[in-house]
Tab-separated table of C-alpha atoms in Angstrom:
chain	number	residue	atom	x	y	z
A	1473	UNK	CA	-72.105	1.047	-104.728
A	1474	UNK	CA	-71.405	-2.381	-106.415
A	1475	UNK	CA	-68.454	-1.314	-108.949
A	1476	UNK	CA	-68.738	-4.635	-110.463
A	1477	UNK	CA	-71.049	-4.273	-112.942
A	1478	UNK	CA	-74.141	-6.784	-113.314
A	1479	UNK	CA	-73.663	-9.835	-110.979
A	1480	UNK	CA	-75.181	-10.338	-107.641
A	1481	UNK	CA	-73.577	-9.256	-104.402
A	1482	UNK	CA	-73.436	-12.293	-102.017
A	1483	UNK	CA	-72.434	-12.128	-98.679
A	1484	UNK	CA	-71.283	-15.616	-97.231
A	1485	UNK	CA	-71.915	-15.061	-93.914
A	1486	UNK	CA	-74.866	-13.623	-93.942
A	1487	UNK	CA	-75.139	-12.426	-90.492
A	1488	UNK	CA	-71.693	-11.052	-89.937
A	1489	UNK	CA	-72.183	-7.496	-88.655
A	1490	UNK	CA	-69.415	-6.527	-91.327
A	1491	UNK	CA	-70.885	-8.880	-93.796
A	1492	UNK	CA	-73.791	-6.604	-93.501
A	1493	UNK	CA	-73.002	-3.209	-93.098
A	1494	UNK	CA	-70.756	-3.458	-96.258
A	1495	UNK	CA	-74.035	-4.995	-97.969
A	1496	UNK	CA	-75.694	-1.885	-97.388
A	1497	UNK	CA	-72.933	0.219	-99.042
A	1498	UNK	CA	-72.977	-2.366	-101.940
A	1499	UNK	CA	-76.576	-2.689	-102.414
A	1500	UNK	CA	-78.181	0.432	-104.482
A	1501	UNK	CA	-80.058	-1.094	-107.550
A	1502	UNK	CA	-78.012	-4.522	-107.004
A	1503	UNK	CA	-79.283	-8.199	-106.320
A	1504	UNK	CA	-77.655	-8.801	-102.445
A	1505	UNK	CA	-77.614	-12.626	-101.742
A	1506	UNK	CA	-77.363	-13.040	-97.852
A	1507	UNK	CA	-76.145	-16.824	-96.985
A	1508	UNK	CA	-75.792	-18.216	-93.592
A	1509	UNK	CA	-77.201	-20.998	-91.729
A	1510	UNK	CA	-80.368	-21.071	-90.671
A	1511	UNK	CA	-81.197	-18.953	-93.601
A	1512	UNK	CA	-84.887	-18.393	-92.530
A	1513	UNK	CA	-83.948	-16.610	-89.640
A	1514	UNK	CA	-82.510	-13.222	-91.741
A	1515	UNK	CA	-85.469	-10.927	-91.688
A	1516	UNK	CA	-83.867	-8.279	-89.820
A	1517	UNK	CA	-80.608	-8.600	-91.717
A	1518	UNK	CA	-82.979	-8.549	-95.025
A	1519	UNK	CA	-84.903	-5.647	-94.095
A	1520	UNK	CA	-81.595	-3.655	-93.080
A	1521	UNK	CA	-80.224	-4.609	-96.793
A	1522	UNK	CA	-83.595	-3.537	-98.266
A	1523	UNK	CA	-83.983	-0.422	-96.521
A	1524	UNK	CA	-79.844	0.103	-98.280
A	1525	UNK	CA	-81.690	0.343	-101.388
A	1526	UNK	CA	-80.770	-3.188	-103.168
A	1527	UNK	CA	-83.282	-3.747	-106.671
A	1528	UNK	CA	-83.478	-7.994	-104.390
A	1529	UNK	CA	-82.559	-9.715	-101.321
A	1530	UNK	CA	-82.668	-13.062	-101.214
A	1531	UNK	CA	-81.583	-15.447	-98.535
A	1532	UNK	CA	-79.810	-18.934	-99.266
A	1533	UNK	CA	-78.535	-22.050	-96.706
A	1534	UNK	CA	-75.032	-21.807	-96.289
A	1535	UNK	CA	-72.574	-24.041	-93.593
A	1536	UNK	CA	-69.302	-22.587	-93.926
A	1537	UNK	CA	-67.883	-25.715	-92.931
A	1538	UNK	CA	-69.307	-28.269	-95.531
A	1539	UNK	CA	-66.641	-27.979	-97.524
A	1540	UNK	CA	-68.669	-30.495	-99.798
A	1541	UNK	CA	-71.948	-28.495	-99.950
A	1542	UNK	CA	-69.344	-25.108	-101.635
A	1543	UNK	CA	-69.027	-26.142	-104.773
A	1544	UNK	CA	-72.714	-27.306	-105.646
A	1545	UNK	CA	-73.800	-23.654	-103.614
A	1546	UNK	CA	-71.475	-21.714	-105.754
A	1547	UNK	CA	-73.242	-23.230	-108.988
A	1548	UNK	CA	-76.469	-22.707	-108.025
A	1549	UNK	CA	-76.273	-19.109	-107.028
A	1550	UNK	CA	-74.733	-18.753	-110.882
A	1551	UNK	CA	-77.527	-20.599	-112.090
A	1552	UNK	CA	-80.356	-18.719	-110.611
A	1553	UNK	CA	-78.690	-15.529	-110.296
A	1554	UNK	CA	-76.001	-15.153	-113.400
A	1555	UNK	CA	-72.530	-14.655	-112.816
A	1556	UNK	CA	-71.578	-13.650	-109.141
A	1557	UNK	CA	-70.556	-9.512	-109.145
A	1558	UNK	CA	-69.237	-9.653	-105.613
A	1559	UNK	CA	-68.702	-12.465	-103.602
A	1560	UNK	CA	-67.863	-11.085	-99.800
A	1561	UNK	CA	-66.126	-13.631	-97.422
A	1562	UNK	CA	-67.400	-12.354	-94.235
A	1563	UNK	CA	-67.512	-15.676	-91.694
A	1564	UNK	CA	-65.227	-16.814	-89.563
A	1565	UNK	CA	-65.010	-17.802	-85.677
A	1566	UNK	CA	-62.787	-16.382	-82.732
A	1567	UNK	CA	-62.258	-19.185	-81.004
A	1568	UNK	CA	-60.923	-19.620	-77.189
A	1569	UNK	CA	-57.342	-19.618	-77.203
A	1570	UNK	CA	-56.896	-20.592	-73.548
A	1571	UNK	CA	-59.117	-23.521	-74.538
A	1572	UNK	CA	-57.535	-24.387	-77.682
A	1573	UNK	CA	-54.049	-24.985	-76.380
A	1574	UNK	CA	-55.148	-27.894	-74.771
A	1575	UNK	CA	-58.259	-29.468	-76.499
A	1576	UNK	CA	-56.662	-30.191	-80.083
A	1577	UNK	CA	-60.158	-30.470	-81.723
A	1578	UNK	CA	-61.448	-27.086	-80.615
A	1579	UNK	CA	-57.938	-25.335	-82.172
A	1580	UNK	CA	-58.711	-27.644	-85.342
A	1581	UNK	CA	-62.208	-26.072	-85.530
A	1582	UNK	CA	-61.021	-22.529	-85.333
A	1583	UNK	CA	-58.812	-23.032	-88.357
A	1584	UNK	CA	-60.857	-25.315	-89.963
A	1585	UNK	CA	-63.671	-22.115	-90.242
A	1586	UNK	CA	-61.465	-19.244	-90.483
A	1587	UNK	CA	-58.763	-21.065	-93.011
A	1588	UNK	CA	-59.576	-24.407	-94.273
A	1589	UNK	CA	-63.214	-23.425	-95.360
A	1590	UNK	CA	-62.313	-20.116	-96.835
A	1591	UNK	CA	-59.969	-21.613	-99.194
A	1592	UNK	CA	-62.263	-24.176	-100.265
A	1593	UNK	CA	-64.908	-21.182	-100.715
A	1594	UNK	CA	-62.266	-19.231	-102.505
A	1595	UNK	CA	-61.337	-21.525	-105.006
A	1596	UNK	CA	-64.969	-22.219	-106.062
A	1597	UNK	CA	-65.660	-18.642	-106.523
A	1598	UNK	CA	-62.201	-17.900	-108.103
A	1599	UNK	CA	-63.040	-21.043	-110.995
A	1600	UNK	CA	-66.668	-19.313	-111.215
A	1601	UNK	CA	-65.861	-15.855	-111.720
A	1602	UNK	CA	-62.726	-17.262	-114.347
A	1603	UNK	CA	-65.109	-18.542	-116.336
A	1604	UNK	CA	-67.048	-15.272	-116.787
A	1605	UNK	CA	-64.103	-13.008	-116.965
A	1606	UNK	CA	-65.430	-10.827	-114.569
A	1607	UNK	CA	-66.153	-10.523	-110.681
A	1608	UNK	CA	-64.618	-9.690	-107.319
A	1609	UNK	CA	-63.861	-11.606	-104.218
A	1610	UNK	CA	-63.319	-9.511	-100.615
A	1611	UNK	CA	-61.023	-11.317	-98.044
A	1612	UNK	CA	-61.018	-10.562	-94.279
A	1613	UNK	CA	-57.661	-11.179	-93.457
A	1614	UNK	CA	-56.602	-10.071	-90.012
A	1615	UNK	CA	-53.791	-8.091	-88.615
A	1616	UNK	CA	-53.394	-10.810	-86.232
A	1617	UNK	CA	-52.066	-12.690	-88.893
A	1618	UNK	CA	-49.122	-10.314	-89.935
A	1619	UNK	CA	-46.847	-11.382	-86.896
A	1620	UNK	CA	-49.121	-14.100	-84.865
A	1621	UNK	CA	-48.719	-13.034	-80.773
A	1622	UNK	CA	-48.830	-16.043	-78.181
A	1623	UNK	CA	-52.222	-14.288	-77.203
A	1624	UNK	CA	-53.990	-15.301	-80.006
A	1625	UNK	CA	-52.171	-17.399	-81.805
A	1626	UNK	CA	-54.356	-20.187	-82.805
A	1627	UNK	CA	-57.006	-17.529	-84.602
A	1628	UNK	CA	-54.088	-15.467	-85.824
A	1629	UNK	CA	-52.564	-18.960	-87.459
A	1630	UNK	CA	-55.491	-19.075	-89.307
A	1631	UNK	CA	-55.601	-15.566	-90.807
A	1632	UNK	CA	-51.790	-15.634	-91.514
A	1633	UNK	CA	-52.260	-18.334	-93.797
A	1634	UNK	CA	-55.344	-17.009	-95.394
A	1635	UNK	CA	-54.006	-13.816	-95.853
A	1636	UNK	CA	-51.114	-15.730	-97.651
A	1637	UNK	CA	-53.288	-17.893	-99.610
A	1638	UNK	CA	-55.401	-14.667	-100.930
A	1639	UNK	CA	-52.260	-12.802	-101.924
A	1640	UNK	CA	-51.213	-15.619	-104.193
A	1641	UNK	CA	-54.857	-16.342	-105.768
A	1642	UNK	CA	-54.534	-12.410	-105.842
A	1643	UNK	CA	-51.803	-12.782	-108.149
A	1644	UNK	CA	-53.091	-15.507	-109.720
A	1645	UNK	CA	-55.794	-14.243	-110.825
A	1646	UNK	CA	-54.599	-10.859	-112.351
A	1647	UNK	CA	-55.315	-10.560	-115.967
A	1648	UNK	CA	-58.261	-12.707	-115.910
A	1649	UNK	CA	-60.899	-10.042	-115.327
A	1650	UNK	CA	-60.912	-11.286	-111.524
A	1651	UNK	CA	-60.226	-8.927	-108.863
A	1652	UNK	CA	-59.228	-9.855	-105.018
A	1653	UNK	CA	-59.049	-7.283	-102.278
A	1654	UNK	CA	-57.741	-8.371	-99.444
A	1655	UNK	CA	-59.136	-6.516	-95.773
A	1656	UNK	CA	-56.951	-6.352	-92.785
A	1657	UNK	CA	-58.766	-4.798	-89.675
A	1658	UNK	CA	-57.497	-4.232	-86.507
A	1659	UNK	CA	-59.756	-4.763	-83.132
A	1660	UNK	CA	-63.233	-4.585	-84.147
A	1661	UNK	CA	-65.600	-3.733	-81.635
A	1662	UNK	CA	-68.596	-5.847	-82.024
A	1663	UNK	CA	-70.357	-9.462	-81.304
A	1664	UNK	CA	-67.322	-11.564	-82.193
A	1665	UNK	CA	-65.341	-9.459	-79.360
A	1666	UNK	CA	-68.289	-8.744	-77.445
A	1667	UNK	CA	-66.406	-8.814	-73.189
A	1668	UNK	CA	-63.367	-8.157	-74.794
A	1669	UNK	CA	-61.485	-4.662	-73.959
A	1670	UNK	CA	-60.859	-2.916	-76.978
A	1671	UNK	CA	-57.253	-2.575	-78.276
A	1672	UNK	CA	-56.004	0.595	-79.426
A	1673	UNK	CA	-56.973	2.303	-82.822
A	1674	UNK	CA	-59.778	-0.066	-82.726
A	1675	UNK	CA	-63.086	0.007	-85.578
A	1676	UNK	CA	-66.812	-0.649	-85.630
A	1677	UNK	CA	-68.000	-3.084	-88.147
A	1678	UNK	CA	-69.049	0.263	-90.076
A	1679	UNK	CA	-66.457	1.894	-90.315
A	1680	UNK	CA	-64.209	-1.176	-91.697
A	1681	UNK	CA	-67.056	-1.339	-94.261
A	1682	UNK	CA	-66.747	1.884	-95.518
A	1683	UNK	CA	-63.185	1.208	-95.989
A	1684	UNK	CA	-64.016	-2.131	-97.761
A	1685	UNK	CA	-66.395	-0.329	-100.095
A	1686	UNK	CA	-63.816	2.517	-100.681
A	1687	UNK	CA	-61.013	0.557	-101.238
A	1688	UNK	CA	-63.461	-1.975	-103.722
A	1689	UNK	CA	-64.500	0.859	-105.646
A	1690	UNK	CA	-60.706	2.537	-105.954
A	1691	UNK	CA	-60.002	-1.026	-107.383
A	1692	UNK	CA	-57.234	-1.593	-104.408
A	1693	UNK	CA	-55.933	-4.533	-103.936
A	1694	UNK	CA	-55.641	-4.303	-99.706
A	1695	UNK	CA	-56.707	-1.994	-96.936
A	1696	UNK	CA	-56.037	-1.817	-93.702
A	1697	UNK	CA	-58.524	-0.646	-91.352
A	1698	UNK	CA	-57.367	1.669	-89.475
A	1699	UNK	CA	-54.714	2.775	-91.954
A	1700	UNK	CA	-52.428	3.425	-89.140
A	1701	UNK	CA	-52.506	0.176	-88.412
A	1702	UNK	CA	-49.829	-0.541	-91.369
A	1703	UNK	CA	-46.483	1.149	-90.511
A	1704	UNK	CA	-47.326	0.221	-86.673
A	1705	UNK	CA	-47.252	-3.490	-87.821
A	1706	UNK	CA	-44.433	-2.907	-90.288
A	1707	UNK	CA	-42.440	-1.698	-86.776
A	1708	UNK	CA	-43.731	-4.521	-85.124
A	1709	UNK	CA	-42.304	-7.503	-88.049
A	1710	UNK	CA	-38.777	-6.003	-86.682
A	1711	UNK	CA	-39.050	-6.618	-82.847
A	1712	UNK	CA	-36.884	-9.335	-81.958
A	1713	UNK	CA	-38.377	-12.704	-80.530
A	1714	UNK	CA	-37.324	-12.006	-76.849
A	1715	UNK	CA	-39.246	-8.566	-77.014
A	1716	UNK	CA	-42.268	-10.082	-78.955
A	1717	UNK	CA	-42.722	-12.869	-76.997
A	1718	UNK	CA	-43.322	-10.525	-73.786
A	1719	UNK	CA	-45.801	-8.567	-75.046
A	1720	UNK	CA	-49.284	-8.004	-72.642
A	1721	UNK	CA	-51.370	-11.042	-73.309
């Protein structure tokens, strides 16, 4: 359920498989706001939401990375909707590492979706949901991004530093009403890493919702999906560079 109180849930990313499977667990008697590109295009994402129960779905246009069109997006949805309840970061891009260590611009693009245009996201919603005193903002952060492996480590870059950047707006924003929780799943087995072979203690984009939706309405502050996922990574911080570094690919 929405633990928020009155507000809208809105899901930026409106067709992330996550995005909407935790939509569904958020959406009994609650406005759900799906926004993605093409925003026409979300009937079956709509109908899934509206068979979860929510009072409204509504569908807005939303380019994660038109950094200039957040702001003016951000008001609007206040505007027609009252203060955002739940604002749910779910986009973001895998990228091709093997491509991006040689084409600069494709490696700028992967960061450019999966950091640069969730902070500029972030900081809109964060001034919003100030002003009303109330709200809360989900990060998905990565575990790629605890200790970044040469495999990866253009897209785990990226969530490193937004999983840095959340923990300080995190902090930030304690006291004011705000919360932030900040998501850290493991392998998750769906179109994103659709080719891919799964990694061990991997997830479904259901089952790192219902930890999302758990963890939002314990009022946590992280979760890590599995949860054995954390001391594993813990061990992992401590393995020295000459070990790390010759890890499978």
């Amino acid at each position: 359920m929405n633990d928020t109180g009155a507000g809208p849930v809105v899901i930026f990313g409106g067709r992330s498989e996550i995005g909407i499977e935790l939509a569904q667990r958020l959406a009994p008697k609650a406005t759900v706001v799906l926004a993605a590109r093409n925003a026409d295009r979300l009937d079956k994402q709509v109908a899934a939401v509206c068979g979860a129960g929510a009072a409204a779905v509504h569908t807005v246009e939303f380019d994660a990375d038109d950094l200039a069109s957040h702001g003016p997006l951000v008001d609007k949805l206040v505007g027609e909707f009252g203060p955002i309840g739940t604002a749910v970061l779910a986009f973001g891009i895998l990228g091709d590492q093997a491509r991006a260590e040689t084409d600069a611009a494709h490696a700028v693009a992967i960061v450019h979706t999966d950091y640069v245009a969730q902070i500029s996201l972030l900081t809109h919603l964060a001034t919003a949901m100030r002003a009303a005193g109330r709200g809360a903002l989900v990060v998905f952060s990565s575990v790629a991004g605890i200790r970044v492996r040469r495999a990866n480590y253009v897209y785990g870059s990226a969530k490193g530093g937004l999983d840095g950047f959340a923990s300080g707006l995190a902090d930030a924003l304690h006291g004011s009403g705000v919360r932030l929780l900040i998501v850290r799943p493991g392998f998750v087995i769906g179109r994103m890493t659709d080719g891919m072979d799964p990694a061990p203690l991997s997830s479904t984009p259901a089952q790192v919702a219902e930890a999302t939706a758990r963890a939002l309405s314990n009022g946590r502050r992280t979760v890590w999906v599995p949860w054995a996922l954390r001391p594993i990574f813990f061990g992992m911080k401590l393995l020295p560079q000459a070990v790390w570094r010759r890890l499978p690919r």
